[in-house]
Amino acid sequence: MSEFLQFLRLLQRNKVTLILVPLITVIVCYFLVKRLPDSYDAHARIATGLVDKTDQVVTKSKEEQDSQIARKFESLIQVMLLKRTLDQVSYRLILNDLKGKKDSTWREPVRELADMSKADKSKAIALITQKYKAREELFLWKPYERSLNKIIEDMHYGADALRGKLTVYRSGGSDYIDIQYEAEDPDLAAYVINTLSQEFISNNSSRIVDNNKKTIDFLQTFMVQKLNDLNNRMTILKNYKIQNRVLNLNEQAKSIYGQMADYESRREIAQKDIIAYSAAIGNIDKKFDPADRKYFESALTEINQSIITNKRSLRELNEKYNLSNFNPRLKISLDSLRNQLSGQIDAASDKYVYNPMAVKQDLVTQKLGMEISLDLARNSVSSIQGELNRLNRKFDGLVPNEAKIQEYETQIDIANKEYISALQRYNDASLEFSFPVYLNLIERAMPGEIQSSKKMVLVILSGVISFTFCVFVFFILFYLDKSIRYPLDLANATDRPVLGYLNALDKNMNLSVSGMNASDDKQIRLYKNLVRSVRYELDNELSDPKIIAVTSLSDGVGKTSFVVALAWAFSKINKTVLIVDGNFGQPDISKLNPDSALFESFLKKDVPVEAVPGQISILGNKGGDFSLLELSDEKLIGQKLAMLKSKFDIILVETDSLTAMNKAKEWISFADRVVAVFSSGNSISGEDQSKVQYLMNLENKFSGWILTNTEDIPEQAGKIGKLVEA
């Protein structure tokens, strides 16, 4: 808080600067803005179709996010502000001036434009028209085009000049882009906005058409490519099936597998029949003895020949039946021949008997039938096994065909999906691009209305800105300023108390003892009041008599004035006061009082010094480059000072500054109290740190500081110590 108050005091001290600088700035700004032309503002609006899709015949089902829409609006605005777009407006403006259209020229031509001949203008018109149609910018590395560009810029038609007065923004969250332009002529403002809108919409529409055409052409080419790829793969599969005689691989495999299963089941049945018939025939043979078998065989020899012939025919027909995949027609012939053979066997049994014992007649008949069935079963097994082997070979031949066909079919399926996707994208793009959404200028710009004058605002701003700048400069100076101007600053910097401060006085004021009594000036009155405050602090520290040495860190800080004033203050309370001018290098007190006794004479000749209550006595010096102990030995000086203490209540000794450290130390060694004077506005440098440390080492002998030459400090009294922050 104290620093803030100090800053306010700094501003108060420089209040003249704070008033004059803004005032001068305001006056200069007033005369400058007075010459500015009036300003006119025109406005136009463009519908984009990004938000309001009412006019769209085909809309996308996917809703766009607000952030995506915002990016599209920002992209459109940036395209409108591109130099390439603004160059089109520049070309139109300069062409109007070159062609001399009275209703489309609003500015006085620059000297280069006015000095052009008709031929030069025709050449410039041809080049700029070419650039306008090609939407190209002027090539500045070509001298002629660079000269035309300079004319455009001098006429304030350039892209940067237009962009500086142009404002393009999205109107809230709506579907519209608002365009504003400010110019010195209302018709010029409207012309620039309408021309910019037309060029921007034309450029945007041509971009949409070109991009749509490129997209459709690419998707069509891509779709045809995928269709050709699909057809090629289908042709490869068809040729493979023709070359490998494959109609329907799955159906063929199922048919072969079914036949194999049927043949295997019939083979198992035939194998079982072979085992059963062989065992049955063996059992029947065991029941006949050899004599019976001979008789039986001799009796049936002729019949057996016929049965054997039929059995051979039955075996051949059975093989044909098996190889024909069990043809039903052959099955009828096979059953007929089998019934014929069974009849022959029954007839033989009825006609011939082999002995009177007819018990074994049925066994013979059964054996003959079993032998026929056994032959048929054995024949079936061999023919069935041969057919199974043929079917296995045929089935094994289908496996590689199946793998290759699956590979081709997989490729066809992938190619078909790619073609369907390409076809869908082509159809979607064709439908969408058949109804494109173009920008639309829904509000054309009309001649602008005059704007409220900003001249007064500029004048006020100039004053405010200059005032703020001055305050900022003073703040920087205050922040960088390390000088001490207030008692609290001095106490904080030295960690020692400040007994008081003294205000600055004019150099022509008389500060002698007689002058202190006679003057009634306001500054003198304040000075005397502040000295009385210091007197009170010193008088309470130590009882009389006492020797007070007054020193300083450097010369020229008001030490002499303080000593004289302090002596005057003590004399006012009826004390006997003696001033000793101990500053041999600068004996200012002796010069102010040339009739006073000399301290050198007092030491050597014992010159009497009278002590009168309420009066001030002075011991001056002749001056010179010597110190106190060089005048006499320490013992004698001590005795002389003790004698003076017996006569005077207060002895004030002005010593040299601590710049001459040894001279001041000699006086301080004989003093009871030491007071240091510091001038306001000075700072404690690195060289002064040793002097401050010396004073601090005096401890209680050092009473404190006196701050002199202060300004703008409200009158106060009392000792000020270091501020300790919590």
XYZ file of C-alpha atoms in Angstrom:
726
model
C 0.000 0.000 0.000
C 2.864 2.383 0.817
C 4.404 1.765 -2.622
C 1.082 2.565 -4.268
C 0.883 5.834 -2.346
C 4.442 6.624 -3.374
C 3.510 6.006 -7.005
C 0.542 8.340 -6.651
C 2.843 10.970 -5.218
C 5.152 10.475 -8.188
C 2.221 11.123 -10.503
C 1.281 14.170 -8.472
C 4.787 15.577 -8.807
C 4.542 15.115 -12.595
C 0.945 16.262 -12.962
C 1.968 18.953 -15.436
C 3.387 16.320 -17.769
C 0.296 14.145 -17.333
C -1.869 17.093 -18.381
C 0.213 18.617 -21.169
C 1.099 15.449 -23.090
C -2.520 14.196 -23.523
C -3.680 17.746 -24.241
C -1.122 18.210 -27.013
C -1.961 14.758 -28.374
C -5.677 15.561 -28.461
C -5.055 18.857 -30.274
C -2.798 17.253 -32.897
C -5.224 14.362 -33.390
C -8.149 16.746 -33.797
C -6.499 18.582 -36.700
C -5.458 15.295 -38.289
C -8.883 13.590 -38.178
C -10.587 16.795 -39.265
C -9.248 16.149 -42.762
C -10.544 12.573 -42.926
C -13.396 12.041 -45.425
C -16.810 10.760 -44.404
C -17.319 7.011 -44.374
C -20.139 4.980 -45.990
C -20.984 1.389 -45.166
C -22.691 -1.139 -47.504
C -23.979 -4.606 -46.637
C -24.801 -7.818 -48.562
C -25.780 -11.368 -47.594
C -25.034 -14.754 -49.203
C -26.986 -17.992 -48.553
C -24.718 -21.064 -48.449
C -27.140 -23.995 -48.132
C -24.941 -25.614 -45.476
C -27.552 -25.267 -42.721
C -30.829 -24.520 -44.498
C -31.300 -27.419 -46.951
C -34.812 -26.392 -48.058
C -33.751 -25.758 -51.670
C -31.902 -29.051 -51.965
C -33.704 -31.758 -53.996
C -31.435 -34.533 -52.712
C -30.056 -34.285 -49.198
C -27.574 -36.477 -47.435
C -29.038 -38.660 -44.737
C -26.081 -38.109 -42.431
C -26.379 -34.965 -40.330
C -23.234 -32.870 -40.004
C -21.906 -31.704 -36.653
C -21.832 -28.011 -35.760
C -18.044 -28.073 -35.725
C -17.950 -29.439 -39.282
C -20.395 -26.789 -40.482
C -18.348 -24.081 -38.713
C -15.178 -25.254 -40.470
C -16.946 -25.094 -43.839
C -18.117 -21.542 -43.138
C -14.600 -20.559 -42.102
C -13.232 -22.095 -45.294
C -15.693 -20.137 -47.428
C -14.839 -16.885 -45.638
C -11.115 -17.440 -46.087
C -11.599 -18.176 -49.792
C -13.503 -14.903 -50.133
C -10.617 -13.043 -48.472
C -7.950 -14.688 -50.618
C -5.817 -12.384 -52.738
C -6.871 -14.341 -55.797
C -10.541 -13.492 -55.162
C -9.875 -9.869 -54.238
C -7.676 -9.449 -57.319
C -10.771 -9.982 -59.469
C -12.396 -6.980 -57.772
C -9.202 -4.973 -58.203
C -9.172 -5.761 -61.921
C -12.801 -4.657 -62.319
C -12.137 -1.370 -60.510
C -9.005 -0.463 -62.439
C -10.643 -1.476 -65.751
C -13.447 0.990 -65.027
C -10.882 3.744 -64.508
C -8.911 2.749 -67.618
C -12.065 2.700 -69.757
C -13.227 5.989 -68.246
C -16.705 4.834 -67.207
C -18.176 7.861 -65.515
C -20.764 5.948 -63.504
C -18.140 3.467 -62.218
C -15.221 5.714 -61.290
C -15.188 7.272 -57.848
C -11.574 8.241 -57.178
C -9.221 10.728 -58.764
C -6.638 8.922 -60.901
C -3.060 8.919 -59.712
C -0.430 10.660 -61.810
C 0.758 7.473 -63.546
C -2.806 6.642 -64.576
C -3.643 10.182 -65.689
C -0.496 10.398 -67.827
C -1.309 7.225 -69.791
C -1.961 7.593 -73.502
C -4.767 5.784 -75.297
C -2.337 3.183 -76.569
C -0.977 2.605 -73.090
C -4.487 2.289 -71.722
C -5.457 -0.159 -74.465
C -2.413 -2.273 -73.705
C -3.159 -2.202 -69.980
C -6.832 -3.039 -70.598
C -5.876 -6.034 -72.750
C -3.439 -7.411 -70.166
C -5.716 -6.893 -67.161
C -8.693 -8.372 -69.050
C -6.573 -11.427 -69.834
C -5.590 -11.741 -66.178
C -9.213 -11.274 -65.139
C -10.535 -14.028 -67.395
C -7.727 -16.422 -66.463
C -8.100 -15.557 -62.741
C -4.370 -14.912 -62.541
C -2.450 -12.417 -60.466
C 0.027 -9.939 -61.838
C 3.562 -11.297 -62.043
C 5.641 -8.776 -60.136
C 8.934 -10.012 -61.577
C 7.819 -8.585 -64.930
C 8.468 -4.817 -65.022
C 5.309 -3.882 -66.932
C 3.011 -5.945 -64.716
C 4.791 -4.581 -61.634
C 4.060 -1.025 -62.827
C 0.364 -1.874 -63.265
C 0.295 -3.397 -59.810
C 1.769 -0.178 -58.393
C -1.011 1.858 -60.043
C -3.620 -0.478 -58.523
C -2.075 -0.111 -55.083
C -1.773 3.669 -55.415
C -5.475 3.807 -56.274
C -6.126 1.780 -53.097
C -7.645 -1.016 -55.174
C -5.122 -3.633 -54.051
C -6.054 -6.775 -52.140
C -4.572 -5.476 -48.880
C -6.408 -2.150 -49.162
C -9.720 -3.875 -49.891
C -9.209 -6.418 -47.111
C -8.530 -3.637 -44.607
C -12.024 -2.122 -45.076
C -13.811 -5.451 -45.665
C -15.634 -7.438 -42.996
C -16.879 -10.982 -43.726
C -18.540 -13.085 -41.032
C -21.173 -15.727 -40.434
C -24.399 -14.301 -39.056
C -24.754 -16.142 -35.738
C -25.562 -19.823 -36.260
C -27.540 -19.155 -39.448
C -26.999 -20.237 -43.036
C -25.825 -16.794 -44.178
C -22.520 -15.016 -44.717
C -22.669 -11.241 -44.212
C -20.323 -8.902 -46.094
C -19.651 -5.285 -45.121
C -17.399 -2.755 -46.802
C -16.550 0.796 -45.811
C -15.602 3.434 -48.388
C -15.586 7.184 -48.893
C -18.314 6.922 -51.550
C -21.654 5.083 -51.078
C -21.745 3.759 -54.657
C -18.152 2.526 -54.401
C -18.981 0.591 -51.217
C -21.948 -1.125 -52.889
C -19.977 -1.822 -56.116
C -17.097 -3.485 -54.258
C -19.414 -5.771 -52.258
C -21.585 -6.780 -55.237
C -18.553 -7.405 -57.439
C -16.838 -9.437 -54.731
C -20.019 -11.495 -54.179
C -20.437 -12.187 -57.893
C -16.804 -13.198 -58.356
C -16.847 -15.376 -55.267
C -20.106 -17.131 -56.225
C -18.910 -17.603 -59.822
C -15.602 -19.040 -58.670
C -17.310 -21.323 -56.157
C -19.847 -22.565 -58.733
C -17.163 -23.333 -61.318
C -15.185 -25.218 -58.690
C -18.249 -27.270 -57.771
C -18.992 -28.127 -61.429
C -15.365 -29.047 -62.164
C -15.037 -31.161 -59.052
C -18.347 -32.915 -59.725
C -17.337 -33.706 -63.299
C -13.964 -35.045 -62.193
C -15.634 -37.156 -59.532
C -18.244 -38.606 -61.921
C -15.617 -39.395 -64.569
C -13.390 -41.097 -62.047
C -16.214 -43.155 -60.529
C -17.445 -44.186 -63.983
C -13.973 -45.288 -65.044
C -13.543 -47.117 -61.768
C -16.933 -48.852 -62.123
C -16.199 -50.006 -65.699
C -12.821 -51.293 -64.571
C -14.430 -53.358 -61.815
C -17.087 -54.687 -64.249
C -14.424 -55.777 -66.731
C -12.500 -57.440 -63.952
C -15.633 -59.354 -62.882
C -16.367 -60.481 -66.453
C -12.775 -61.636 -66.954
C -12.862 -63.783 -63.845
C -16.224 -65.315 -64.824
C -14.830 -66.155 -68.301
C -11.803 -67.852 -66.733
C -14.110 -70.040 -64.589
C -16.316 -70.923 -67.564
C -13.322 -71.953 -69.702
C -11.919 -74.072 -66.888
C -15.208 -75.973 -66.499
C -15.359 -76.582 -70.249
C -11.769 -77.826 -70.405
C -12.224 -80.157 -67.412
C -15.778 -81.349 -68.381
C -17.270 -80.000 -65.155
C -21.005 -79.310 -65.246
C -21.996 -79.180 -61.628
C -19.239 -80.293 -59.336
C -21.356 -80.521 -56.203
C -24.073 -82.620 -57.891
C -21.485 -84.895 -59.487
C -19.787 -85.459 -56.156
C -23.119 -86.224 -54.488
C -24.081 -88.715 -57.256
C -20.742 -90.559 -57.148
C -20.759 -90.663 -53.385
C -24.307 -92.121 -53.396
C -23.349 -94.828 -55.906
C -20.308 -95.767 -53.866
C -22.371 -96.095 -50.735
C -24.925 -98.334 -52.570
C -22.199 -100.561 -54.020
C -20.474 -100.920 -50.648
C -23.715 -101.995 -48.992
C -24.366 -104.603 -51.755
C -20.757 -105.829 -51.475
C -21.187 -106.403 -47.759
C -24.428 -108.327 -48.384
C -22.728 -110.482 -51.056
C -19.775 -111.195 -48.770
C -22.143 -112.276 -46.025
C -24.013 -114.548 -48.508
C -20.728 -116.177 -49.598
C -19.817 -117.007 -46.031
C -23.328 -118.312 -45.247
C -23.719 -120.445 -48.402
C -20.225 -121.924 -48.090
C -20.888 -123.011 -44.522
C -24.325 -124.451 -45.406
C -22.983 -126.447 -48.370
C -20.159 -127.826 -46.203
C -22.593 -128.993 -43.599
C -24.741 -130.796 -46.226
C -21.673 -132.537 -47.712
C -20.769 -133.899 -44.308
C -24.140 -135.699 -44.121
C -23.412 -137.824 -47.268
C -21.002 -140.777 -47.386
C -18.891 -141.281 -50.512
C -21.071 -144.148 -51.913
C -24.200 -142.005 -51.766
C -22.462 -139.088 -53.387
C -21.285 -141.323 -56.311
C -24.741 -142.673 -56.848
C -26.268 -139.235 -56.740
C -23.765 -137.690 -59.084
C -24.129 -140.537 -61.654
C -27.893 -140.242 -61.628
C -27.888 -136.434 -62.081
C -25.082 -136.089 -64.600
C -27.311 -135.224 -67.538
C -29.469 -132.801 -65.529
C -26.408 -131.083 -64.026
C -25.096 -130.291 -67.479
C -28.204 -128.251 -68.186
C -28.065 -126.585 -64.743
C -24.396 -125.660 -65.255
C -25.210 -124.045 -68.577
C -27.953 -121.972 -66.958
C -25.689 -121.085 -64.025
C -23.074 -119.722 -66.452
C -25.736 -117.643 -68.140
C -26.976 -116.454 -64.734
C -23.413 -115.387 -63.740
C -22.954 -113.372 -66.928
C -26.321 -111.690 -66.527
C -25.522 -110.893 -62.876
C -22.291 -109.121 -63.924
C -24.191 -107.044 -66.465
C -26.716 -106.160 -63.769
C -23.987 -104.965 -61.373
C -22.155 -102.963 -64.040
C -25.376 -101.304 -65.159
C -25.780 -99.744 -61.730
C -28.556 -102.264 -60.983
C -30.733 -101.607 -64.025
C -34.362 -102.649 -63.255
C -34.770 -104.223 -66.717
C -31.817 -106.525 -66.190
C -33.225 -107.309 -62.759
C -36.344 -108.778 -64.403
C -34.235 -110.987 -66.731
C -32.057 -112.034 -63.824
C -35.056 -113.066 -61.726
C -36.565 -114.976 -64.669
C -33.363 -116.944 -65.286
C -33.039 -117.619 -61.553
C -36.624 -119.015 -61.432
C -35.883 -121.220 -64.482
C -32.793 -122.631 -62.784
C -34.742 -123.298 -59.594
C -37.378 -125.218 -61.641
C -34.690 -127.414 -63.183
C -33.333 -128.239 -59.787
C -36.829 -129.161 -58.481
C -37.522 -131.308 -61.556
C -34.271 -133.174 -61.032
C -35.183 -133.863 -57.456
C -38.583 -135.273 -58.404
C -37.351 -137.485 -61.309
C -34.317 -139.018 -59.875
C -33.776 -140.680 -56.592
C -30.417 -141.999 -55.646
C -31.590 -144.832 -53.335
C -34.676 -146.142 -51.592
C -33.939 -143.841 -48.718
C -35.751 -140.632 -49.712
C -34.934 -138.815 -46.459
C -31.889 -137.024 -47.947
C -33.724 -135.922 -51.061
C -34.381 -132.358 -49.762
C -30.778 -131.890 -48.737
C -29.637 -132.506 -52.280
C -32.117 -129.995 -53.612
C -31.032 -127.386 -51.059
C -27.377 -127.897 -51.884
C -27.963 -127.328 -55.544
C -29.824 -124.063 -54.858
C -27.151 -122.918 -52.438
C -24.395 -123.585 -54.955
C -26.184 -121.412 -57.493
C -26.604 -118.581 -54.947
C -22.939 -118.964 -53.878
C -21.776 -118.572 -57.445
C -23.963 -115.512 -57.901
C -22.621 -113.940 -54.669
C -18.976 -114.567 -55.628
C -19.545 -113.117 -59.036
C -21.303 -110.041 -57.542
C -18.405 -109.295 -55.161
C -15.848 -109.152 -57.935
C -18.011 -107.046 -60.236
C -19.075 -104.684 -57.382
C -15.453 -104.205 -56.276
C -14.458 -103.332 -59.831
C -17.217 -100.735 -60.023
C -16.210 -99.284 -56.629
C -12.649 -98.911 -57.842
C -13.888 -97.072 -60.935
C -16.052 -94.718 -58.839
C -13.150 -93.993 -56.427
C -10.917 -93.024 -59.324
C -13.601 -90.785 -60.697
C -14.211 -89.176 -57.257
C -10.496 -88.605 -56.739
C -10.412 -86.751 -60.031
C -12.974 -84.252 -58.761
C -10.811 -82.996 -55.792
C -8.332 -80.787 -57.710
C -11.172 -79.399 -59.790
C -13.047 -78.495 -56.625
C -10.065 -76.532 -55.163
C -9.491 -74.617 -58.386
C -13.167 -73.824 -58.865
C -13.460 -72.574 -55.268
C -10.488 -70.280 -55.882
C -12.127 -68.875 -59.023
C -15.506 -68.489 -57.313
C -13.893 -66.619 -54.367
C -12.215 -64.207 -56.780
C -15.510 -63.720 -58.594
C -17.304 -63.004 -55.318
C -14.714 -60.353 -54.332
C -14.829 -58.783 -57.780
C -18.630 -58.754 -57.664
C -18.671 -56.957 -54.289
C -16.174 -54.395 -55.568
C -18.271 -53.795 -58.654
C -21.490 -53.416 -56.620
C -19.735 -50.913 -54.285
C -18.354 -48.917 -57.224
C -21.763 -48.957 -58.904
C -23.449 -47.728 -55.716
C -20.967 -44.890 -55.294
C -21.367 -43.912 -58.925
C -25.164 -43.879 -58.638
C -25.073 -41.869 -55.382
C -22.657 -39.333 -56.839
C -24.654 -39.038 -60.061
C -27.849 -38.439 -58.118
C -26.264 -35.928 -55.747
C -24.346 -34.005 -58.402
C -27.423 -33.804 -60.616
C -28.815 -31.279 -58.123
C -25.779 -29.269 -56.841
C -26.186 -26.567 -54.195
C -24.778 -23.203 -55.250
C -24.179 -20.063 -53.227
C -26.881 -17.465 -53.675
C -26.688 -13.681 -53.225
C -30.024 -13.124 -51.481
C -29.348 -9.496 -50.502
C -27.514 -7.235 -52.897
C -25.602 -4.277 -51.532
C -27.241 -0.893 -51.933
C -25.386 2.458 -51.822
C -24.125 2.743 -48.273
C -25.372 5.112 -45.644
C -23.051 7.583 -43.992
C -21.607 6.238 -40.794
C -21.602 8.039 -37.498
C -18.408 10.023 -37.254
C -15.568 8.311 -35.484
C -13.505 11.460 -35.353
C -14.515 12.354 -31.812
C -13.893 8.771 -30.725
C -10.415 8.914 -32.249
C -9.699 12.223 -30.510
C -10.830 10.836 -27.155
C -8.903 7.635 -27.688
C -5.768 9.603 -28.507
C -6.068 11.475 -25.197
C -6.770 8.294 -23.226
C -3.975 6.356 -24.899
C -1.431 9.161 -24.425
C -2.433 9.552 -20.779
C -2.180 5.781 -20.264
C 1.178 5.754 -21.981
C 2.479 8.518 -19.711
C 1.261 6.654 -16.629
C 2.916 3.496 -17.941
C 6.204 5.316 -18.521
C 6.099 6.777 -15.010
C 5.343 3.330 -13.629
C 8.378 1.868 -15.412
C 10.519 4.707 -14.079
C 9.064 4.168 -10.609
C 9.715 0.437 -10.807
C 13.298 0.889 -11.994
C 14.004 3.780 -9.628
C 16.024 2.545 -6.631
C 16.410 5.984 -5.062
C 15.173 6.643 -1.526
C 12.578 9.411 -1.197
C 10.629 8.534 1.935
C 11.612 7.824 5.558
C 10.162 4.318 5.441
C 12.262 3.477 2.386
C 15.414 4.573 4.219
C 14.501 2.590 7.341
C 13.827 -0.550 5.269
C 17.049 -0.149 3.277
C 19.354 0.297 6.303
C 17.447 -1.578 8.995
C 17.944 1.430 11.285
C 15.333 3.961 12.457
C 14.777 7.355 10.854
C 14.551 10.112 13.477
C 12.803 12.440 11.087
C 12.911 14.185 7.755
C 13.419 17.741 6.550
C 11.734 19.372 3.601
C 13.724 20.826 0.730
C 14.497 24.573 0.853
C 15.390 27.059 -1.838
C 19.093 27.745 -2.187
C 18.671 31.499 -1.589
C 17.076 31.038 1.820
C 19.123 32.213 4.842
C 19.668 29.253 7.211
C 21.937 31.011 9.670
C 20.921 31.251 13.326
C 19.742 34.805 12.857
C 17.903 33.816 9.679
C 16.087 31.006 11.467
C 14.790 33.505 14.017
C 13.859 36.238 11.543
C 12.303 34.289 8.621
C 8.587 33.546 8.567
C 8.484 31.764 5.211
C 6.123 28.765 4.883
C 8.950 26.414 3.969
C 11.035 27.674 6.853
C 8.141 27.180 9.268
C 7.716 23.578 8.107
C 11.462 23.063 8.314
C 11.567 24.351 11.885
C 8.653 22.139 12.938
C 10.345 19.075 11.512
C 13.625 19.979 13.261
C 11.761 20.279 16.570
C 10.522 16.689 16.021
C 14.112 15.492 15.560
C 15.189 17.468 18.649
C 12.569 15.641 20.708
C 13.803 12.221 19.609
C 17.461 13.076 20.382
C 16.714 14.787 23.680
C 14.907 11.697 24.989
C 17.680 9.277 24.110
C 20.355 10.517 26.525
C 20.405 13.033 29.342
C 22.502 16.191 29.066
C 25.305 16.989 28.606
C 25.950 15.064 25.373
C 28.037 15.337 22.253
C 26.140 14.612 19.033
C 28.207 13.942 15.917
C 26.430 14.619 12.630
C 27.841 12.802 9.575
C 26.633 11.586 6.168
C 27.395 8.991 3.485
C 28.425 11.688 0.981
C 28.876 15.429 0.688
C 26.212 17.945 -0.262
C 23.254 16.377 1.515
C 22.255 19.348 3.760
C 24.281 18.370 6.793
C 25.330 21.954 7.661
C 21.762 23.265 7.439
C 20.573 20.480 9.712
C 23.272 21.177 12.332
C 22.422 24.893 12.444
C 18.680 24.190 12.600
C 19.100 21.524 15.302
C 21.233 23.942 17.388
C 18.518 26.558 17.007
C 15.898 24.013 18.135
C 17.836 23.092 21.283
C 18.423 26.755 22.115
C 14.677 27.311 22.009
C 14.240 25.018 25.030
C 16.748 27.137 26.969
C 19.715 24.792 26.583
C 23.291 25.903 26.254
C 24.339 24.808 22.754
C 27.752 24.657 21.120
C 28.358 24.045 17.434
C 31.750 22.630 16.544
C 32.666 22.760 12.869
C 34.601 19.481 12.601
C 34.421 19.336 8.794
C 37.926 20.539 8.024
C 37.594 19.799 4.331
C 34.394 21.877 3.863
C 34.080 24.338 6.810
C 30.683 25.739 5.745
C 29.672 26.664 9.309
C 32.900 28.630 9.734
C 32.205 30.476 6.500
C 28.690 31.380 7.700
C 30.144 32.657 10.992
C 33.564 34.179 10.183
C 33.771 35.958 13.580
C 33.491 32.761 15.616
C 36.414 31.331 17.628
C 38.516 28.631 16.039
C 38.641 25.064 17.369
C 42.397 24.918 16.706
C 42.969 27.970 18.932
C 40.756 26.449 21.609
C 42.935 23.335 21.693
C 46.282 25.123 21.737
C 45.678 28.487 23.473
C 42.748 27.585 25.662
C 40.521 30.303 24.163
C 37.540 30.819 26.468
C 34.072 29.823 25.143
C 31.104 31.377 26.908
C 27.974 29.299 27.567
C 24.747 31.320 27.809
C 21.365 29.572 28.237
C 19.210 29.963 25.149
C 22.217 31.079 23.117
C 24.324 29.252 20.526
C 28.131 29.317 20.611
C 30.258 28.329 17.633
C 33.753 26.938 17.264
C 34.869 27.123 13.654
C 38.043 25.932 11.935
C 40.521 27.303 9.479
C 39.985 24.464 7.045
C 42.606 22.250 5.484
C 43.561 18.708 4.711
C 44.026 17.294 8.217
C 42.052 15.316 10.788
C 41.153 15.819 14.442
C 43.960 13.742 15.912
C 46.439 15.570 13.746
C 45.659 18.760 15.730
C 46.515 17.278 19.111
C 46.786 14.010 20.954
C 43.717 12.029 21.896
C 44.070 12.675 25.635
C 44.146 16.442 25.302
C 41.224 16.428 22.922
C 39.271 14.324 25.391
C 40.034 16.706 28.214
C 39.036 19.753 26.149
C 35.755 18.150 25.080
C 35.061 17.143 28.688
C 35.583 20.726 29.709
C 33.116 21.851 27.032
C 30.572 19.262 28.233
C 30.812 20.780 31.681
C 29.717 24.130 30.253
C 27.255 23.158 27.512
C 24.178 20.943 27.530
C 24.387 20.100 23.843
C 27.519 19.958 21.669
C 26.785 19.459 17.979
C 29.779 18.407 15.868
C 29.545 18.462 12.069
C 32.035 15.883 10.876
C 33.328 15.028 7.466
C 31.187 12.644 5.397
C 31.985 8.948 5.591
C 33.653 9.307 2.214
C 36.649 10.368 4.323
C 36.032 7.529 6.722
C 39.036 8.126 9.047
C 38.263 11.820 9.633
C 34.653 11.110 10.571
C 35.616 8.147 12.770
C 37.971 10.328 14.882
C 35.141 12.701 15.782
C 32.652 9.857 16.257
C 34.975 8.199 18.764
C 34.521 11.205 21.116
C 30.734 11.528 20.532
C 27.948 10.225 22.753
C 25.479 9.896 19.872
C 25.828 9.785 16.090
C 23.270 11.034 13.585
C 23.633 10.377 9.814
C 22.094 12.682 7.201
C 20.766 11.214 3.929
C 19.438 13.293 1.042
C 16.132 12.282 -0.563
C 16.486 11.088 -4.158
C 19.832 9.382 -3.600
C 20.342 5.638 -3.526
C 22.571 3.415 -1.445
C 25.174 2.081 -3.835
C 27.459 -0.882 -3.366
C 30.221 1.446 -2.178
C 27.924 2.808 0.529
C 27.246 -0.611 2.011
C 30.485 -0.588 4.006
C 29.600 2.859 5.435
C 26.122 1.709 6.422
C 27.632 -1.392 8.022
C 30.018 0.815 10.023
C 27.100 2.844 11.376
C 25.211 -0.316 12.269
C 28.239 -1.599 14.161
C 27.985 1.470 16.429
C 24.810 -0.143 17.762
C 23.091 2.092 20.365
C 25.563 4.917 19.808
C 24.023 5.415 16.354
C 20.701 7.160 16.993
C 19.411 6.996 13.411
C 18.986 8.798 10.118
C 17.782 12.218 9.066
C 16.226 12.352 5.603
C 16.712 15.781 4.011
C 15.509 17.547 0.861
C 12.191 15.678 0.834
C 9.229 16.721 -1.317
C 5.514 16.057 -1.244
C 5.521 14.325 2.134
C 2.648 15.247 4.455
C 3.836 16.783 7.714
C 4.408 14.143 10.331
C 6.590 13.632 13.414
C 8.217 10.772 15.253
C 10.767 8.067 14.707
C 10.123 5.611 11.873
C 11.441 2.083 12.057
C 11.670 -0.736 9.502
C 8.330 -2.050 8.237
C 8.039 -5.736 9.086
C 5.592 -7.533 6.770
C 3.571 -10.364 8.201
